[in-house]
Short mmCIF file of C-alpha atoms in Angstrom, two decimals:
data_model
loop_
_atom_site.label_atom_id
_atom_site.label_comp_id
_atom_site.label_asym_id
_atom_site.label_seq_id
_atom_site.Cartn_x
_atom_site.Cartn_y
_atom_site.Cartn_z
CA MET A 1 -0.94 22.35 -25.79
CA MET A 2 -1.53 24.82 -28.55
CA ASN A 3 -4.21 22.56 -29.70
CA ASN A 4 -5.73 21.74 -25.95
CA PRO A 5 -7.76 18.14 -27.22
CA LEU A 6 -10.84 16.79 -25.42
CA VAL A 7 -10.35 15.30 -22.69
CA SER A 8 -13.47 13.02 -21.52
CA VAL A 9 -13.85 11.80 -18.26
CA ILE A 10 -15.29 8.29 -16.91
CA ILE A 11 -16.78 8.37 -12.87
CA PRO A 12 -18.38 4.93 -13.59
CA THR A 13 -20.12 4.99 -9.17
CA TYR A 14 -22.94 2.67 -7.30
CA ASN A 15 -23.38 3.64 -4.07
CA ARG A 16 -21.22 6.20 -2.79
CA ALA A 17 -21.60 9.62 -2.47
CA TRP A 18 -19.94 10.05 0.19
CA THR A 19 -16.63 10.43 -1.56
CA LEU A 20 -18.45 10.99 -5.16
CA GLU A 21 -18.74 14.77 -4.57
CA ALA A 22 -14.48 14.96 -4.70
CA ALA A 23 -14.14 12.99 -6.75
CA VAL A 24 -16.47 15.31 -9.34
CA ASP A 25 -14.67 18.50 -7.70
CA SER A 26 -10.61 17.29 -8.00
CA VAL A 27 -11.96 16.44 -11.94
CA LEU A 28 -13.98 20.36 -12.12
CA ALA A 29 -10.51 21.81 -10.31
CA GLN A 30 -8.54 19.75 -12.60
CA GLU A 31 -5.73 23.09 -14.40
CA TYR A 32 -6.71 21.98 -17.83
CA PRO A 33 -8.99 23.49 -19.92
CA ASN A 34 -10.71 21.58 -22.48
CA VAL A 35 -12.56 18.35 -20.04
CA GLU A 36 -16.21 16.92 -20.41
CA LEU A 37 -17.46 14.34 -17.38
CA LEU A 38 -19.15 11.22 -17.97
CA VAL A 39 -20.63 10.08 -14.36
CA VAL A 40 -22.37 7.00 -15.44
CA ASP A 41 -24.62 5.71 -12.25
CA ASP A 42 -25.17 2.24 -11.78
CA GLY A 43 -28.38 1.87 -10.62
CA SER A 44 -27.89 3.28 -7.10
CA THR A 45 -29.65 3.66 -4.41
CA ASP A 46 -28.59 6.09 -2.28
CA GLU A 47 -28.33 9.82 -2.40
CA THR A 48 -26.26 9.95 -5.27
CA PRO A 49 -28.65 11.01 -7.57
CA ALA A 50 -29.40 14.24 -5.89
CA LEU A 51 -26.06 14.61 -4.79
CA LEU A 52 -25.05 15.11 -8.76
CA GLY A 53 -28.18 16.79 -9.42
CA ARG A 54 -26.60 20.04 -8.01
CA TYR A 55 -24.13 20.23 -11.26
CA GLY A 56 -26.32 20.37 -13.08
CA ASP A 57 -25.18 20.87 -17.41
CA THR A 58 -21.09 21.33 -15.04
CA ILE A 59 -21.35 17.37 -16.16
CA ARG A 60 -22.86 14.95 -17.89
CA ILE A 61 -25.30 12.16 -16.05
CA LEU A 62 -25.60 8.76 -17.80
CA THR A 63 -28.12 6.09 -15.17
CA LEU A 64 -28.46 2.51 -15.75
CA GLU A 65 -29.62 0.09 -13.83
CA ASN A 66 -26.21 -2.21 -11.93
CA GLY A 67 -24.33 -3.96 -14.21
CA GLY A 68 -21.19 -3.56 -12.14
CA VAL A 69 -18.05 -1.40 -13.32
CA SER A 70 -17.10 -2.70 -16.24
CA ARG A 71 -19.84 -2.01 -18.17
CA ALA A 72 -20.69 1.21 -16.58
CA ARG A 73 -17.26 2.36 -17.55
CA ASN A 74 -18.10 1.02 -21.36
CA HIS A 75 -21.48 3.05 -21.88
CA GLY A 76 -19.30 5.89 -20.36
CA ILE A 77 -16.65 5.01 -23.06
CA SER A 78 -19.40 5.15 -25.95
CA ALA A 79 -20.89 8.32 -24.74
CA SER A 80 -17.39 9.51 -24.66
CA THR A 81 -16.39 12.47 -27.87
CA GLY A 82 -12.87 13.02 -26.49
CA GLU A 83 -9.58 11.89 -28.26
CA PHE A 84 -8.40 11.32 -24.88
CA ILE A 85 -9.66 9.00 -22.06
CA ALA A 86 -9.73 8.39 -19.01
CA PHE A 87 -11.07 7.18 -15.75
CA LEU A 88 -11.36 8.20 -11.72
CA ASP A 89 -12.75 6.02 -9.28
CA SER A 90 -15.53 7.36 -7.67
CA ASP A 91 -13.56 6.93 -4.35
CA ASP A 92 -10.54 8.47 -5.61
CA SER A 93 -9.02 12.26 -6.61
CA TRP A 94 -7.19 14.28 -8.39
CA LEU A 95 -4.19 16.89 -8.28
CA PRO A 96 -5.12 19.90 -9.91
CA GLY A 97 -1.94 19.41 -12.45
CA LYS A 98 -3.38 15.23 -13.39
CA LEU A 99 -4.51 16.02 -16.34
CA THR A 100 -1.77 19.28 -17.97
CA GLU A 101 0.69 16.72 -17.59
CA GLN A 102 -0.25 13.75 -19.63
CA VAL A 103 -1.64 15.95 -21.75
CA GLY A 104 1.70 17.40 -22.44
CA PHE A 105 3.12 13.24 -22.08
CA PHE A 106 1.04 12.56 -25.57
CA GLU A 107 2.56 15.56 -27.23
CA LYS A 108 5.55 15.01 -26.11
CA ASN A 109 5.80 11.42 -27.40
CA PRO A 110 3.23 11.46 -30.00
CA ASP A 111 3.17 7.01 -30.80
CA ALA A 112 2.36 6.47 -27.11
CA LEU A 113 -1.85 5.21 -26.69
CA ILE A 114 -1.52 4.23 -22.68
CA CYS A 115 0.25 6.32 -19.83
CA GLN A 116 -0.49 6.33 -16.05
CA THR A 117 0.97 9.14 -13.72
CA GLU A 118 1.23 8.14 -10.08
CA GLU A 119 -0.71 7.63 -7.01
CA ILE A 120 -0.43 9.09 -2.94
CA TRP A 121 -2.33 5.94 -0.88
CA ILE A 122 -4.71 7.79 1.68
CA ARG A 123 -5.77 3.87 3.52
CA ASN A 124 -8.49 4.07 6.55
CA GLY A 125 -8.08 7.56 5.90
CA LYS A 126 -3.63 7.33 7.28
CA ARG A 127 -1.27 8.11 4.42
CA VAL A 128 1.15 4.42 2.99
CA ASN A 129 4.25 4.07 1.47
CA PRO A 130 3.36 0.83 -1.53
CA CYS A 131 5.48 -1.42 -0.93
CA LYS A 132 8.50 -1.73 -3.21
CA HIS A 133 6.02 -4.48 -6.36
CA HIS A 134 3.70 -2.61 -6.38
CA LYS A 135 6.45 0.75 -8.33
CA LYS A 136 4.42 0.93 -11.48
CA PRO A 137 7.15 0.11 -13.93
CA SER A 138 7.12 3.01 -17.72
CA GLY A 139 7.19 0.72 -20.55
CA ASP A 140 6.34 -2.92 -21.89
CA ILE A 141 5.42 -3.49 -18.40
CA PHE A 142 3.45 -7.04 -19.70
CA GLU A 143 5.48 -9.80 -18.04
CA ALA A 144 5.70 -7.75 -14.61
CA SER A 145 1.39 -6.47 -15.29
CA LEU A 146 1.42 -11.16 -14.76
CA HIS A 147 1.87 -11.32 -10.99
CA LEU A 148 -0.55 -8.61 -10.01
CA CYS A 149 -2.32 -5.42 -11.42
CA LEU A 150 0.23 -2.50 -11.74
CA VAL A 151 -2.44 0.09 -13.03
CA SER A 152 -4.67 2.54 -11.78
CA PRO A 153 -7.85 2.76 -13.87
CA SER A 154 -7.69 6.10 -12.06
CA ALA A 155 -4.12 7.02 -13.22
CA VAL A 156 -5.26 6.27 -16.92
CA MET A 157 -5.87 8.51 -20.09
CA MET A 158 -5.94 6.61 -23.63
CA ARG A 159 -6.06 7.56 -26.73
CA ARG A 160 -9.69 6.61 -28.03
CA SER A 161 -8.15 4.76 -30.74
CA LEU A 162 -6.41 2.23 -28.54
CA PHE A 163 -10.27 0.38 -27.69
CA GLY A 164 -10.22 0.23 -31.33
CA ALA A 165 -7.13 -1.81 -31.15
CA VAL A 166 -7.61 -4.13 -27.90
CA GLY A 167 -11.91 -3.63 -27.40
CA LEU A 168 -13.30 -2.33 -24.48
CA PHE A 169 -13.76 -3.67 -20.99
CA ASP A 170 -14.95 -7.63 -19.86
CA GLU A 171 -18.06 -6.71 -19.20
CA SER A 172 -18.64 -10.86 -17.39
CA LEU A 173 -15.94 -10.96 -15.05
CA PRO A 174 -17.13 -9.40 -12.30
CA ALA A 175 -13.37 -8.39 -10.49
CA CYS A 176 -10.35 -8.14 -12.07
CA GLU A 177 -11.26 -6.19 -15.09
CA ASP A 178 -9.13 -3.86 -15.48
CA TYR A 179 -5.72 -6.22 -14.91
CA ASP A 180 -7.45 -8.20 -17.64
CA LEU A 181 -7.89 -5.41 -20.33
CA TRP A 182 -4.22 -3.63 -19.33
CA LEU A 183 -2.61 -7.57 -20.02
CA ARG A 184 -4.80 -7.46 -23.58
CA ILE A 185 -3.27 -3.72 -24.17
CA ALA A 186 0.55 -4.67 -22.94
CA CYS A 187 0.37 -7.10 -24.65
CA HIS A 188 0.79 -5.11 -27.73
CA TYR A 189 2.12 -2.01 -26.71
CA PRO A 190 4.06 0.13 -23.73
CA VAL A 191 1.84 1.31 -20.66
CA TYR A 192 4.13 4.20 -19.54
CA THR A 193 3.94 6.02 -16.57
CA THR A 194 4.69 10.15 -15.40
CA PRO A 195 6.83 10.26 -12.44
CA SER A 196 4.54 12.81 -10.74
CA PRO A 197 2.43 11.48 -7.91
CA LEU A 198 -1.50 12.91 -9.45
CA VAL A 199 -3.94 11.03 -8.23
CA VAL A 200 -5.40 10.07 -4.53
CA LYS A 201 -5.87 6.45 -4.26
CA HIS A 202 -8.41 5.83 -0.44
CA GLY A 203 -8.63 2.54 0.23
CA GLY A 204 -9.54 0.55 3.69
CA HIS A 205 -13.27 0.06 2.93
CA ASP A 206 -15.66 -2.61 2.71
CA ASP A 207 -17.10 -2.14 -0.79
CA GLN A 208 -13.91 -2.19 -2.29
CA LEU A 209 -13.80 -4.69 -5.44
CA SER A 210 -9.91 -5.77 -4.42
CA LYS A 211 -12.10 -7.06 -1.35
CA THR A 212 -14.03 -9.68 -3.58
CA PRO A 213 -13.03 -13.10 -2.72
CA LEU A 214 -10.95 -15.11 -5.08
CA LEU A 215 -10.07 -13.01 -6.88
CA ASP A 216 -7.31 -14.83 -8.96
CA ARG A 217 -9.77 -16.77 -9.97
CA PHE A 218 -10.45 -13.85 -11.75
CA ARG A 219 -6.31 -13.91 -13.18
CA ILE A 220 -6.59 -16.61 -13.70
CA GLN A 221 -9.44 -17.13 -16.54
CA SER A 222 -8.11 -13.14 -17.53
CA MET A 223 -5.21 -15.65 -18.44
CA ALA A 224 -6.29 -18.75 -19.93
CA ARG A 225 -7.99 -16.14 -22.25
CA LEU A 226 -5.08 -14.50 -23.21
CA LEU A 227 -3.54 -17.23 -23.96
CA GLU A 228 -6.20 -19.10 -26.00
CA ARG A 229 -7.31 -14.86 -28.12
CA GLU A 230 -3.76 -13.05 -28.45
CA ALA A 231 -0.80 -13.29 -30.57
CA LEU A 232 1.55 -13.39 -27.98
CA SER A 233 4.82 -13.27 -29.18
CA ALA A 234 7.21 -16.37 -27.48
CA PRO A 235 8.30 -15.07 -24.89
CA GLN A 236 5.10 -13.88 -23.87
CA LYS A 237 4.00 -16.42 -24.24
CA GLU A 238 6.30 -18.83 -21.44
CA ALA A 239 5.74 -16.12 -18.68
CA THR A 240 2.22 -16.30 -19.09
CA ARG A 241 1.94 -19.75 -18.74
CA ALA A 242 4.39 -20.52 -15.93
CA VAL A 243 2.95 -17.74 -14.25
CA LEU A 244 -0.82 -19.35 -15.06
CA GLN A 245 0.61 -23.17 -13.76
CA LYS A 246 1.44 -21.39 -10.32
CA LYS A 247 -0.99 -19.73 -10.06
CA GLY A 248 -3.77 -22.19 -11.12
CA ARG A 249 -1.92 -24.52 -8.84
CA ILE A 250 -2.09 -22.81 -5.74
CA TYR A 251 -5.79 -21.83 -6.49
CA ALA A 252 -6.80 -25.04 -6.56
CA GLY A 253 -4.81 -25.82 -3.47
CA GLY A 254 -6.59 -23.22 -2.32
CA CYS A 255 -10.73 -24.63 -3.27
CA LEU A 256 -9.00 -28.64 -2.01
CA LYS A 257 -8.41 -27.41 1.62
CA HIS A 258 -11.06 -25.67 1.62
CA GLY A 259 -13.57 -28.09 0.03
CA ARG A 260 -13.63 -26.65 -2.60
CA GLU A 261 -13.20 -30.07 -5.10
CA GLU A 262 -15.79 -29.01 -7.67
CA GLU A 263 -14.03 -25.68 -8.24
CA ALA A 264 -10.38 -27.36 -7.43
CA VAL A 265 -11.58 -29.21 -10.31
CA THR A 266 -12.71 -26.80 -12.89
CA ILE A 267 -9.76 -24.52 -12.65
CA ASN A 268 -7.81 -27.40 -13.66
CA ARG A 269 -9.76 -27.68 -16.37
CA MET A 270 -9.00 -23.76 -17.36
CA VAL A 271 -5.86 -24.17 -16.40
CA GLU A 272 -4.81 -27.43 -18.61
CA GLU A 273 -7.53 -26.81 -21.77
CA ALA A 274 -5.38 -23.07 -22.17
CA LEU A 275 -2.28 -25.24 -21.29
CA GLN A 276 -2.50 -27.64 -23.86
CA GLY A 277 -4.69 -25.10 -26.58
CA THR A 278 -0.43 -23.07 -26.38
CA SER A 279 2.72 -23.64 -26.75
CA VAL A 280 6.06 -21.65 -27.00
#
């Protein structure tokens, strides 16, 4: 790594002073020598500002009114200057070789635009093994990614140029915004996985976005938009239509079961319009 290209690391955070220090420290402890760290404080009302102030000029602090994680990440991307972009959720942390491994991967694979590392999962303080269906594929991951999110924001590194090709995070989605972006990427480009588990991913606490109710509603919305807006291949269209139909049917059925008739009608209409607008 003769040139040591600049890596911009973006940590969005909201009221997570209790985990943020470990995340920031894990970036500052990276073996890779050329890093700018941007922490985007999305309107925190806890001790976050005081905590960040202790780091002085070793980090860049961007402060916003609370507007959600997509807006915070997008703001960090716009303010950053690195050739590569990496994200870290404020409740996760990295092992010291994370950035070195990924920059090395890109130097060996100059056509690659995005890669992620493997992870160590900690849930409620105990290490757990991911289920078989959560195993990260490498390369063409599009069809597998329709069913569930197989890319972790804390594990990913991207060339800045990729955002120019596919756009930023969708700020209209309150959750599943990463699922949406990875699909928009994976339908056009391979997403690679490097072998080492270099991210410590923490789960089980109450403020995780993955605990947002009714997540499949946003996945359905994302797939519907994908069919409408992206130039998918015939096999990609077929796979997307099949998963959209299945998820839409299950979700609408659940809405009816729990007395949310209006939402069921909305979902059925969304799915029907997306399917009618595409042909395989």
